[in-house]
Coordinates of C-alpha atoms and ligand atoms in Angstrom, one line a residue:
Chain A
X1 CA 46.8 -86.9 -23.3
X2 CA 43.1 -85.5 -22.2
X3 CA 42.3 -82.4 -24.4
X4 CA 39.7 -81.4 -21.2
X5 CA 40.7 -81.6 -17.7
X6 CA 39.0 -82.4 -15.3
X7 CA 36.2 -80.3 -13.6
X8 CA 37.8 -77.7 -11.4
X9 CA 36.2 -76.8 -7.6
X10 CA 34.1 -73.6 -7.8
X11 CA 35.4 -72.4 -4.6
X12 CA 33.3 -70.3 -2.4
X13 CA 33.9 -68.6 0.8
X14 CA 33.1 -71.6 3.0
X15 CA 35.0 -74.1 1.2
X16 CA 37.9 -72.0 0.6
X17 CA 39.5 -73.7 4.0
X18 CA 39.3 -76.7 2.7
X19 CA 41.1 -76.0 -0.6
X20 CA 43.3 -73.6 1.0
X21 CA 44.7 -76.6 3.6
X22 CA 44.9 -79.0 1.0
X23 CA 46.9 -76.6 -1.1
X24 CA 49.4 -76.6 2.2
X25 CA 49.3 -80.0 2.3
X26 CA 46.7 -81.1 5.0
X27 CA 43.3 -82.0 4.8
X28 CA 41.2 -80.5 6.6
X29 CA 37.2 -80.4 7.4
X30 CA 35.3 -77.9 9.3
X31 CA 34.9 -78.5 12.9
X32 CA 32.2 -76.6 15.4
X33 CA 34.0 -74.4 18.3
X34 CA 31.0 -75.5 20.5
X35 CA 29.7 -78.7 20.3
X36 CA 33.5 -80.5 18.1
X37 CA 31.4 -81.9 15.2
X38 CA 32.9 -81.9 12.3
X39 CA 31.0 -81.7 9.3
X40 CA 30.9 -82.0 5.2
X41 CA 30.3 -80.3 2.7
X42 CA 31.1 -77.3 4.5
X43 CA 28.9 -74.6 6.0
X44 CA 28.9 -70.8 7.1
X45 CA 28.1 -71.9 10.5
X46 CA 27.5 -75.6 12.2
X47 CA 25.0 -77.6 11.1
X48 CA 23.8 -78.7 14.4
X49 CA 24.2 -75.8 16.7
X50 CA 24.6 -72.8 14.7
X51 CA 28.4 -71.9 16.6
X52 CA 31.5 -71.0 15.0
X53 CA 33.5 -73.5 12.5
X54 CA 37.4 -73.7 11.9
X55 CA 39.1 -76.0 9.6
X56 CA 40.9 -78.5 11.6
X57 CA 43.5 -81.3 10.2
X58 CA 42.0 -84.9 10.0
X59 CA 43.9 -88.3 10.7
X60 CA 43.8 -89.2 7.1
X61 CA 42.7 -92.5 7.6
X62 CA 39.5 -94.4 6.9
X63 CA 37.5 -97.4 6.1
X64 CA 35.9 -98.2 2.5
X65 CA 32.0 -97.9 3.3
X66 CA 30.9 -98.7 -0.2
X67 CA 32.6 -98.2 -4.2
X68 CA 31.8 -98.5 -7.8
X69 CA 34.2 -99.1 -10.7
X70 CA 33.7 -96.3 -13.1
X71 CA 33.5 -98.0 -16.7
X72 CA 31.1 -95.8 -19.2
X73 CA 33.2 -92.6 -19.9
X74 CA 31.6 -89.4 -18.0
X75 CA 33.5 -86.9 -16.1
X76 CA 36.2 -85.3 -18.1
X77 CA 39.5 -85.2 -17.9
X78 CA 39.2 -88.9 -16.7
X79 CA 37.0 -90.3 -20.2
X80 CA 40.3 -92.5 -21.2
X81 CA 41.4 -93.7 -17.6
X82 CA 38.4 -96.3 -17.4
X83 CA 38.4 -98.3 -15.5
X84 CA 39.0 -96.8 -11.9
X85 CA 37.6 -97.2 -8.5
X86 CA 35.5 -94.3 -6.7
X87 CA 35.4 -95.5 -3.1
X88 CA 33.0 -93.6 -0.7
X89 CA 35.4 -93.3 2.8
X90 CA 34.2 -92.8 6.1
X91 CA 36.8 -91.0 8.1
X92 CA 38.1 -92.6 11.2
X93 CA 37.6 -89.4 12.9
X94 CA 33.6 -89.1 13.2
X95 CA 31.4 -92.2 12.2
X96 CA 29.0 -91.2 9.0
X97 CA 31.8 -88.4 8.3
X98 CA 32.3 -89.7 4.9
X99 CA 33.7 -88.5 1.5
X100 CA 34.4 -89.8 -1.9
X101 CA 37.2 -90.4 -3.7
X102 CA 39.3 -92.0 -6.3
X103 CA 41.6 -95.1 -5.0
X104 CA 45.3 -94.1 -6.3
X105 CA 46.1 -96.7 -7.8
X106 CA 43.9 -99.8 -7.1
X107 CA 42.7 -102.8 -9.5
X108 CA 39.1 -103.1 -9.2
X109 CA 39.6 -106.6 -8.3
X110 CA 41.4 -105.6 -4.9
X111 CA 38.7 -103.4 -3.8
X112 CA 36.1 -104.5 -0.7
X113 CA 34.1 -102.8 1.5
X114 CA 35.5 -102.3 4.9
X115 CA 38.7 -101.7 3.6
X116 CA 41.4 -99.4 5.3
X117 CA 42.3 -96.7 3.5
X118 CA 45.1 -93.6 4.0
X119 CA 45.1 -90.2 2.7
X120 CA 47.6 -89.1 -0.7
X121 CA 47.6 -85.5 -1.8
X122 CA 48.0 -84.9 -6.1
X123 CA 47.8 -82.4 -7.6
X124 CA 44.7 -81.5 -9.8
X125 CA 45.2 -81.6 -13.6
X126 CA 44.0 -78.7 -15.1
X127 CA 44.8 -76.0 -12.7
X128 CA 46.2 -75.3 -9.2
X129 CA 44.3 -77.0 -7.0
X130 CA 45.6 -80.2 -4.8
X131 CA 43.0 -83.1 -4.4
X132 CA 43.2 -86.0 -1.8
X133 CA 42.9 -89.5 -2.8
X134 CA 43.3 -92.6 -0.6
X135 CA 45.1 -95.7 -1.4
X136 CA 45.1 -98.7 0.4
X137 CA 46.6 -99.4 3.7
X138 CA 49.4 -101.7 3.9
Chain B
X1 CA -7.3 -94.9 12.3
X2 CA -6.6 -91.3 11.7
X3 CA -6.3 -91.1 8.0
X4 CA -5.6 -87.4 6.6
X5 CA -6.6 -87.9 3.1
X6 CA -7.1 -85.3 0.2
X7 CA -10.3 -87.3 -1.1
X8 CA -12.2 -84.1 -2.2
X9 CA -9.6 -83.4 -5.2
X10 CA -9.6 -85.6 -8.5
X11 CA -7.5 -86.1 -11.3
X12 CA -9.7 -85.6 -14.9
X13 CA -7.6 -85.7 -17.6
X14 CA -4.4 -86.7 -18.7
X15 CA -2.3 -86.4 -21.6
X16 CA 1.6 -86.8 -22.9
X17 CA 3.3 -86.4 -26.1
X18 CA 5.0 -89.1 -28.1
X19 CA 8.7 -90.0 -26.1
X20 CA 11.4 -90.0 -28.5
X21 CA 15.4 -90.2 -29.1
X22 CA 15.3 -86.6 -30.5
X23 CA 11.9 -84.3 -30.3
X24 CA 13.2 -81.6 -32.7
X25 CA 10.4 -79.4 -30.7
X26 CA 11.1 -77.1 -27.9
X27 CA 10.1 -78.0 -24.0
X28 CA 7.6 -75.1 -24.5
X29 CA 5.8 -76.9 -28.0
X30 CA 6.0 -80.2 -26.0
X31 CA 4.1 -79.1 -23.2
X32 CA 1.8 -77.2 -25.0
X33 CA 0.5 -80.4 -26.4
X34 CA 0.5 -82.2 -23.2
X35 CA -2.1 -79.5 -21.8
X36 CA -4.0 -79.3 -24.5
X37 CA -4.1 -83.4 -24.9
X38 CA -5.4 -83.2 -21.1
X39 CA -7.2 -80.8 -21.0
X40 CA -9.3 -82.7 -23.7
X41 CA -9.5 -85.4 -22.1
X42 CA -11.2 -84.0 -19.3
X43 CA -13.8 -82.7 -21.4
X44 CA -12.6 -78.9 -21.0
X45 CA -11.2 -76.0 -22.4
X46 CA -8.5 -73.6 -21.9
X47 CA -11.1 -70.8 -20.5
X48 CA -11.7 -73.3 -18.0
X49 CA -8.0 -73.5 -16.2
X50 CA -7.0 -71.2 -13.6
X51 CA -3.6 -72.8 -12.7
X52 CA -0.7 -74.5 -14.0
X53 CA 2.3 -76.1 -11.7
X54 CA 5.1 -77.9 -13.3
X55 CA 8.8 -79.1 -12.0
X56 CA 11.9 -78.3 -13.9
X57 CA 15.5 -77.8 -13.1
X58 CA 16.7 -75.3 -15.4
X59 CA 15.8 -77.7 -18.6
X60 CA 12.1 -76.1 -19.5
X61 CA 9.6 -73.5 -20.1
X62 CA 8.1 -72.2 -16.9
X63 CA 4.4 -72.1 -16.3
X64 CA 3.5 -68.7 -17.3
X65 CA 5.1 -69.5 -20.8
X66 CA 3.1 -72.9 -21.2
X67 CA -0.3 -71.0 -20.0
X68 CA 0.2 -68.4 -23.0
X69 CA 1.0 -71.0 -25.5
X70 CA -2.1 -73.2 -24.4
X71 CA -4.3 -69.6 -24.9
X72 CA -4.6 -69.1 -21.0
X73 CA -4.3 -65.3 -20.2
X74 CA -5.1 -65.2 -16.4
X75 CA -3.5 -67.5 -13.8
X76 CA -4.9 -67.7 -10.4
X77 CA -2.1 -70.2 -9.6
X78 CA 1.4 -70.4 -11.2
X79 CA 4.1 -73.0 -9.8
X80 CA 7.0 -73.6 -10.8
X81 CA 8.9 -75.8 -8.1
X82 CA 12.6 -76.5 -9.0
X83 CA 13.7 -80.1 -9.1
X84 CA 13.8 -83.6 -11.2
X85 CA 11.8 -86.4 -10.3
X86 CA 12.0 -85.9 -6.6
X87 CA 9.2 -83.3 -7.2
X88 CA 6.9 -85.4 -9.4
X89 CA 4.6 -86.3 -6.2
X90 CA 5.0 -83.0 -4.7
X91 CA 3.5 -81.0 -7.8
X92 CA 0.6 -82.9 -7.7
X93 CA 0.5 -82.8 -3.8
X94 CA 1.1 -79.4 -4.1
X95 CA -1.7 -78.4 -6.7
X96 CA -4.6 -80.6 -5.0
X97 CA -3.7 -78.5 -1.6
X98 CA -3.9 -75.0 -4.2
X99 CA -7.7 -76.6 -5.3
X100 CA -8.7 -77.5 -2.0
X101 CA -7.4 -73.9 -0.9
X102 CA -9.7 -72.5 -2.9
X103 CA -6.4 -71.0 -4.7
X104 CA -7.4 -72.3 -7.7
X105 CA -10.4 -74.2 -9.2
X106 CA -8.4 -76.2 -12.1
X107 CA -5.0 -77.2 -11.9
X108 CA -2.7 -78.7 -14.9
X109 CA 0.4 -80.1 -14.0
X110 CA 3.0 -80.8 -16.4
X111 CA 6.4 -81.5 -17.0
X112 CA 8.5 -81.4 -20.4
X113 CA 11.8 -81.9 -21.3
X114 CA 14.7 -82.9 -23.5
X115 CA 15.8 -85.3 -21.5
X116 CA 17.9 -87.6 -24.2
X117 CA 18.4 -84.7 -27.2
X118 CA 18.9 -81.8 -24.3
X119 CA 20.7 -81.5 -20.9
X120 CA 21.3 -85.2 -20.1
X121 CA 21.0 -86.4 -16.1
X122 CA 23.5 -88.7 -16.2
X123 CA 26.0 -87.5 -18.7
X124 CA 28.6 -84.7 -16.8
X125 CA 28.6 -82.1 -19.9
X126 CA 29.1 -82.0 -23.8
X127 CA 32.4 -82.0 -25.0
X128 CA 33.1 -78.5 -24.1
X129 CA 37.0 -77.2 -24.7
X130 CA 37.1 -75.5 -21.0
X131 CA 37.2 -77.2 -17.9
X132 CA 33.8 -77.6 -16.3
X133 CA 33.6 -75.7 -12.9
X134 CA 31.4 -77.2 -10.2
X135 CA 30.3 -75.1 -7.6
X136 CA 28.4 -76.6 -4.4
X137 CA 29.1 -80.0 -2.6
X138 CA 30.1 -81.5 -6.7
X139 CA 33.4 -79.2 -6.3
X140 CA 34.1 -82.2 -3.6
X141 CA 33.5 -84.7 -5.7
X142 CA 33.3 -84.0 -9.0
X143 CA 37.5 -83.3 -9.4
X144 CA 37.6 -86.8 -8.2
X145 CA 35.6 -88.4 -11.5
X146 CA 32.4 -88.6 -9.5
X147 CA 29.6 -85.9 -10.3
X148 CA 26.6 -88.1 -11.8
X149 CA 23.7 -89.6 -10.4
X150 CA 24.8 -92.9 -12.2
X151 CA 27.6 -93.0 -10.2
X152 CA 26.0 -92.2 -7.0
X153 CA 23.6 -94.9 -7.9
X154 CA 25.9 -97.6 -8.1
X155 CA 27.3 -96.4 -5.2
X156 CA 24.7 -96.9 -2.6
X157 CA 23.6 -100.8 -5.0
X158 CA 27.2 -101.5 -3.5
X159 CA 26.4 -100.8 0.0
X160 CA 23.0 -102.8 -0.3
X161 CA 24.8 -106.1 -1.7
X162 CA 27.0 -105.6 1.0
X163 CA 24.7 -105.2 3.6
X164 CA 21.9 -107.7 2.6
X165 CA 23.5 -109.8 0.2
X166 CA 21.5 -108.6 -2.9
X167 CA 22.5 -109.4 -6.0
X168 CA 23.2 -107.8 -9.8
X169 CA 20.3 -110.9 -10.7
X170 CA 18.0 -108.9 -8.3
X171 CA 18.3 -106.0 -10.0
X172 CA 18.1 -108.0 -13.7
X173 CA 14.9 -109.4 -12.3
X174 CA 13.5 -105.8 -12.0
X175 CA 14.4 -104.8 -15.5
X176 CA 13.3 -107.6 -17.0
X177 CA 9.6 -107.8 -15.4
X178 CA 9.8 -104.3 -16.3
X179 CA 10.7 -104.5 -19.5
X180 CA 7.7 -107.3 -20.5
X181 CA 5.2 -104.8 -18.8
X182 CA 6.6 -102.2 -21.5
X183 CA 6.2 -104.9 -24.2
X184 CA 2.5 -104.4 -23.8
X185 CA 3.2 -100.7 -24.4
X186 CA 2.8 -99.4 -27.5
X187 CA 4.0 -96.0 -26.2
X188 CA 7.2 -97.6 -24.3
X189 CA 10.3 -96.2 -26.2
X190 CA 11.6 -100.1 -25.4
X191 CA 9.8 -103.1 -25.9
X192 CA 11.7 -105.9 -26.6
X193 CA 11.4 -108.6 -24.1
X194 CA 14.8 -109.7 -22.2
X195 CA 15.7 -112.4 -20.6
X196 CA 18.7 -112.6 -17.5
X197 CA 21.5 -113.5 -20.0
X198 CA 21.0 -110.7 -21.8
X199 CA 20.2 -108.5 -19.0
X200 CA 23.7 -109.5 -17.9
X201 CA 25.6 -108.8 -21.0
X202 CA 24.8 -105.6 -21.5
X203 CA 27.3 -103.4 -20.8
X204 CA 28.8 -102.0 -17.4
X205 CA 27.7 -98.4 -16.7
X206 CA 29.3 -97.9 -13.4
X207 CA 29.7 -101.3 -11.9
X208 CA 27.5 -102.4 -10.4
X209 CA 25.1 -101.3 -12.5
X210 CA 24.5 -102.1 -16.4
X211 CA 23.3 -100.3 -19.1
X212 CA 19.4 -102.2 -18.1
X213 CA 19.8 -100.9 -14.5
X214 CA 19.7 -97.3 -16.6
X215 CA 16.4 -95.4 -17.3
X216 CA 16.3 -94.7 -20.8
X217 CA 16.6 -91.0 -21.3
X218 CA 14.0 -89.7 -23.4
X219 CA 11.8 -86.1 -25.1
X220 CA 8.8 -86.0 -24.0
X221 CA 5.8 -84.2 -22.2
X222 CA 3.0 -85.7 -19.6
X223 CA 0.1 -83.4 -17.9
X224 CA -2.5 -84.4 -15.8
X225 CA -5.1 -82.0 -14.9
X226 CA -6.6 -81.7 -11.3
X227 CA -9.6 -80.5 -9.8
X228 CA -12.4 -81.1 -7.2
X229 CA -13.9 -84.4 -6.9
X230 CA -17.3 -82.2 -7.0
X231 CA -16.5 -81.0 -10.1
X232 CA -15.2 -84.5 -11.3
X233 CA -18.5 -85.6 -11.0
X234 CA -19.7 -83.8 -13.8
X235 CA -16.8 -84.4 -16.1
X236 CA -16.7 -87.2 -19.1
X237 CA -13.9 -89.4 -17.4
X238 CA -14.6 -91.6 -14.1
X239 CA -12.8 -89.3 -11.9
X240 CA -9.5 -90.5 -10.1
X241 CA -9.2 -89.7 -6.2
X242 CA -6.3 -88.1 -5.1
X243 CA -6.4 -90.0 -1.8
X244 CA -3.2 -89.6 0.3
X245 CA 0.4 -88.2 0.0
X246 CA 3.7 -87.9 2.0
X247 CA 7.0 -86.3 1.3
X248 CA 10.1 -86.5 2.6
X249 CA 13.5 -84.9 1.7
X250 CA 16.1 -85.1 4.0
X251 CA 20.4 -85.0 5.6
X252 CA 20.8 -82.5 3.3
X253 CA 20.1 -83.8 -0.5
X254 CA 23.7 -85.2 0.4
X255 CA 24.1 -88.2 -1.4
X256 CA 27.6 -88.7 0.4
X257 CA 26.8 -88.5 4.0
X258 CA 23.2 -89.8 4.1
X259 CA 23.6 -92.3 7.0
X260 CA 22.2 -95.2 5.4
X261 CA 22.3 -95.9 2.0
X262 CA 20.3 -99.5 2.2
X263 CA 17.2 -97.0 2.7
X264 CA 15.4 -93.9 0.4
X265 CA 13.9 -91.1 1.4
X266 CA 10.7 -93.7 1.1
X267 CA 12.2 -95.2 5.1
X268 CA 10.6 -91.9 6.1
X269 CA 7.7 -91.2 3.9
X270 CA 6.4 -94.9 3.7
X271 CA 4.9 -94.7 7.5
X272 CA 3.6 -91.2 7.0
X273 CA 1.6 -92.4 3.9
X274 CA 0.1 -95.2 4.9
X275 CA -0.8 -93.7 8.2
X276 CA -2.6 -90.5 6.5
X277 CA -4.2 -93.4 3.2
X278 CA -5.2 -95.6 6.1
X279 CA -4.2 -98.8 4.7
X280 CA -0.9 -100.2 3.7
X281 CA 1.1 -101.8 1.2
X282 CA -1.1 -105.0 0.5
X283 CA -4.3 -102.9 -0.3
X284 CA -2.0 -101.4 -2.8
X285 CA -3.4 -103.2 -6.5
X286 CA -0.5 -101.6 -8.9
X287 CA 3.0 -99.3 -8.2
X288 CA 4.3 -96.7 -10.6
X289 CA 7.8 -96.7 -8.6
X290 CA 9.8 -94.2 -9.5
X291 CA 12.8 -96.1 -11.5
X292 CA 15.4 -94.0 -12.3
X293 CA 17.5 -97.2 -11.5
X294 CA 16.4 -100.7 -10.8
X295 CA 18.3 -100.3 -7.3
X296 CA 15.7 -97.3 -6.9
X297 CA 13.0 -99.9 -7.2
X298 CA 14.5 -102.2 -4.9
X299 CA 15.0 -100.1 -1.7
X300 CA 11.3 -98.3 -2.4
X301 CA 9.8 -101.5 -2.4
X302 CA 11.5 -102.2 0.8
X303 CA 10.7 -99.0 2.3
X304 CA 7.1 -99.0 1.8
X305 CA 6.9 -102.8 3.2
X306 CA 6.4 -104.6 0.0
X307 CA 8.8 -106.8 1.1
X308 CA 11.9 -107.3 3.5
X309 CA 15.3 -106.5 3.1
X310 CA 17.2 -108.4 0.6
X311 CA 13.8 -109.9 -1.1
X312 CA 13.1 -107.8 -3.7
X313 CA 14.5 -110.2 -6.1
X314 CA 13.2 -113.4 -5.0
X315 CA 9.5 -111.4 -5.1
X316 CA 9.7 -110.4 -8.8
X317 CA 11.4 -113.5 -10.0
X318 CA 8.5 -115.5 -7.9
X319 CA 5.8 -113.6 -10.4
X320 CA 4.9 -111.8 -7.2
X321 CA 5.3 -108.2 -9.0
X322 CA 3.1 -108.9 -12.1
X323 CA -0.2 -109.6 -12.8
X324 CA -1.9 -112.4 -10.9
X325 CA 0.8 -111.9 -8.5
X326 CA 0.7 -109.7 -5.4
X327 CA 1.4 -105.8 -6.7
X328 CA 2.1 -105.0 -10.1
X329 CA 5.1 -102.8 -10.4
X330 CA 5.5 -100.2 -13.0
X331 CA 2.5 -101.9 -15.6
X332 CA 3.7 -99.7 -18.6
X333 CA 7.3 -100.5 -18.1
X334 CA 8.2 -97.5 -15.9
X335 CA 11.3 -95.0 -16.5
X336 CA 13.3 -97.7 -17.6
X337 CA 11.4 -98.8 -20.6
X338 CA 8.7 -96.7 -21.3
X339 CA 11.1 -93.6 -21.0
X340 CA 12.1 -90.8 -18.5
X341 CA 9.6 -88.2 -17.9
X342 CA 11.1 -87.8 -14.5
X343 CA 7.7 -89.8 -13.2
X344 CA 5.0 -87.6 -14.3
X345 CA 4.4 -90.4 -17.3
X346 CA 3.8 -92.3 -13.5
X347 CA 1.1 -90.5 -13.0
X348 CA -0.7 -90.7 -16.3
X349 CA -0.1 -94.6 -16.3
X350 CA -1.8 -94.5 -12.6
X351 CA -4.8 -92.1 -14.0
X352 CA -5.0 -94.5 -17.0
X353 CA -5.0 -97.7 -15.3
X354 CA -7.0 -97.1 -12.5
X355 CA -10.0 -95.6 -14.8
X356 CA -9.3 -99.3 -16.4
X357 CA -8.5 -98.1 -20.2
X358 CA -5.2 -99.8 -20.0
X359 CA -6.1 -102.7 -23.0
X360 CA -3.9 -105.4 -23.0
X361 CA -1.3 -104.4 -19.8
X362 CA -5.0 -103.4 -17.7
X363 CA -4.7 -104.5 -13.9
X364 CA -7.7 -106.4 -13.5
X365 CA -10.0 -104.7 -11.1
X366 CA -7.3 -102.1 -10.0
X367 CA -8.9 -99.6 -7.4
X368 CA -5.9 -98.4 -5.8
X369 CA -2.1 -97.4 -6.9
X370 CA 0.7 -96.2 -5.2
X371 CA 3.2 -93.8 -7.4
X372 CA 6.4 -92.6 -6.2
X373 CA 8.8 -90.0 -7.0
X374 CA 12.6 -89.5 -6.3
X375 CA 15.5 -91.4 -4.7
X376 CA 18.4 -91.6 -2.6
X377 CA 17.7 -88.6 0.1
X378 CA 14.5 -87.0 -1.5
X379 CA 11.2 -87.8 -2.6
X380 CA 7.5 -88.3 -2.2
X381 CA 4.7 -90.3 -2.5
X382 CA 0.8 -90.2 -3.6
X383 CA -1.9 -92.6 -3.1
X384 CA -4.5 -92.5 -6.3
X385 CA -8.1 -94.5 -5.9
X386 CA -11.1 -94.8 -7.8
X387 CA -14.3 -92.7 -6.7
X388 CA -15.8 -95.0 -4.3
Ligands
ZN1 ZN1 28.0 -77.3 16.8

């Protein structure tokens, strides 16, 4: 058992989208009405164009672009569950769209770069928040 | 060639306070006795400073304190630029452009910090009771066991093995020419020599980096004072030339989603700098690269055309970054051994060096040095030179 959980999102108004899908159970990234890039970390407006954003629902799938095995205790809530693999995942759904996150399940040893990878939603110890992770594809 | 160079401005004094495991002193007391110790060397006084500059983020005294607790009343110039080491070029940039300006007539820059007894970079938080709540693009990434730059480190090492083949040796190779410069360092907070094997049992921090890969965290102040090369002239110390700079901070600060993480922020400044110096990387005599991480080193040194892609390690295990060899990289033992001053120790080293009062670890003849600043998706770059 972890005394601390881990660190909690400190939601604002442009992320809330974001949480608020995954808390329904899809995850979602902010995609411009105008010129259909979809960006991350979220924004008030698009990055490139300045139009309207919506949260729209990705595939869920990617490709491992690069990982580390975490192995010196540091983020808490997670200080005794060493060792376990960070992968940074580019989403099938824009190339450089990218996001980090912990493989579910995954020996260090059957990790490589290039990968596929598929969305899992858990829930986030600590509080009420839903988190996606990716495992690897079949 | 078009060179835009800042040659009229000149650093004259420098000065740091011991780097320790645990000051015991405040940020404020440690910089204090930076600014003094460089003011001195310069051959000046308090009365004579009109400006101050420094880089923090959120872990020191601001300017206007230091400038009180140094017995300056009046500032002409007071900046205090937010950042870590990603600003240790820009301060410096920043406070020659205030002299040549005419915004100021004598600049000290410092920076001070707790960096191993205080708020540590690489360590998430103290053992608090309450969840941590992370606000910005960490409220991603941070739920996930990933919020320190570490991490992120090892991260983008991974894609540059991948990529170009470079190896964990590489890097060792790095930390251990490194760590032999620091030997000669009385001042280096690490100074025993290593060799690969125990480069490579050191622990895993985040694989795959070790514990050597690490800059070793450290209290400590460094100041540098700045002024023109006019009034240089008439100064005890051989003034040193603030020749060229270049910045460049970019995609965001997002360590995530900048598109290629086998390159710095250095892919962009490099050209810029050597454009505006008007040389390039082989008039360069001695590097203070900024070395957070030894991977930091590595893609730098690519970047500014040191060497190619994939070479780094071959060209420090080869003797070429030592002395006799082609560049000497980080002659005091850089962040990693001599300790983490976020890069303004950099500077002093460069200052120190290049007015050839170095002792033992000296670069023969040295007349110019590169020193750079930041990683990953920000940073910046200066060219120092002797007064021709
Ligand atoms: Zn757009």
């Amino acid at each position: 058992m972890e005394a601390v959980p881990p660190p909690q999102p400190l939601i604002d108004i442009d992320s809330h989208g974001f949480w608020n899908a995954l808390a329904d159970g899809r995850f979602a990234m902010q995609r411009c009405s105008t010129c259909r890039l979809f960006q991350h970390p979220p924004a008030e407006r698009c990055n490139a164009c300045g139009s309207t954003v919506a949260y729209e629902e990705l595939s869920g799938g990617g490709e491992i672009f690069s990982f580390i095995v975490v192995r010196h205790p540091t983020v808490p809530g997670y200080l005794d569950d060493l060792p376990y693999v960070v992968a940074l995942v580019e989403l099938d759904d824009q190339p450089g769209l990218r996001i980090p996150t912990r493989l579910a399940g995954a020996e260090p040893t059957d990790v490589s770069i290039g990968q596929r990878v598929q969305i899992a939603l858990v829930d986030l110890a600590g509080g009420n928040h839903t988190v996606a992770v990716f495992e690897l594809a079949e | 060639m078009n060179a835009t160079t800042m040659d009229d401005i000149a650093v004259v004094g420098i000065g740091r306070t011991e780097f320790t495991r645990g000051s015991g002193r405040t940020t404020l007391g440690m910089a204090a006795e930076a600014c003094r110790s460089a003011i001195a060397d310069a051959g000046l006084t308090p009365a004579d400073i009109d400006g101050i500059a420094n880089f923090q983020a959120g872990d020191s005294h601001p300017g206007l304190a230091v400038a009180r607790a140094i017995g300056v009343d009046q500032l002409s110039l007071c900046l205090d630029i937010s950042g870590g080491g990603n600003q240790a070029c820009a301060v410096v940039a920043n406070a020659a452009a205030a002299v040549r300006t005419g915004q100021a007539n004598t600049v000290v820059v410092y920076r001070s910090m707790n960096g191993r007894s205080g708020k540590r970079f690489g360590v998430a938080t103290d053992n608090g009771s309450s969840p941590l709540a992370v606000g910005g693009e960490g409220q991603f990434n941070a739920p996930q066991g990933y919020m320190t730059p570490p991490q992120w480190m090892a991260m983008w090492t991974k894609r540059h093995q991948h990529v170009y083949g470079s190896t964990c040796e590489d890097l060792g190779q790095i930390a251990i020419t490194q760590r032999r410069h620091a030997h000669d360092n009385p001042h280096a907070i690490k100074r025993e020599l290593v060799d690969m094997d125990g480069y490579l049992n050191t622990r895993w921090v985040h694989e795959p980096l070790r514990l050597l890969d690490c800059t070793m965290e450290v209290d400590g102040a460094a100041a540098i004072v700045i002024t023109s090369l006019d009034r240089a002239r008439d100064l005890p110390q051989p003034p040193v030339v603030i020749h060229a700079g270049s910045e460049s901070h970019g995609q965001g600060g997002s360590w995530d989603q900048w598109e290629d993480p086998t390159v710095m922020y250095s892919h962009y400044a490099a050209p810029l700098l050597w454009q505006r110096a008007g040389f390039g990387p082989t008039d360069i005599d001695f590097a203070c690269i900024y070395d957070c991480f030894t991977y930091t080193v590595m893609a730098v040194m690519e970047d500014f055309g040191f060497c190619d892609k994939g070479e780094v390690g071959d060209f420090f295990s080869e003797g070429r970054a030592t002395h006799g060899g082609d560049v000497v990289i980080n002659p005091h033992g850089g962040l990693l051994s001599e300790g983490y001053i976020h890069g303004m120790n950099h500077h002093y080293e460069a200052v120190h060096q290049l007015r050839h009062h170095a002792g033992n670890r000296q670069v023969e003849g040295a007349e110019t040095a590169l020193v750079t600043a930041g990683a990953g998706p920000y940073g910046g770059a200066l060219v120092y030179t002797v007064d021709a």
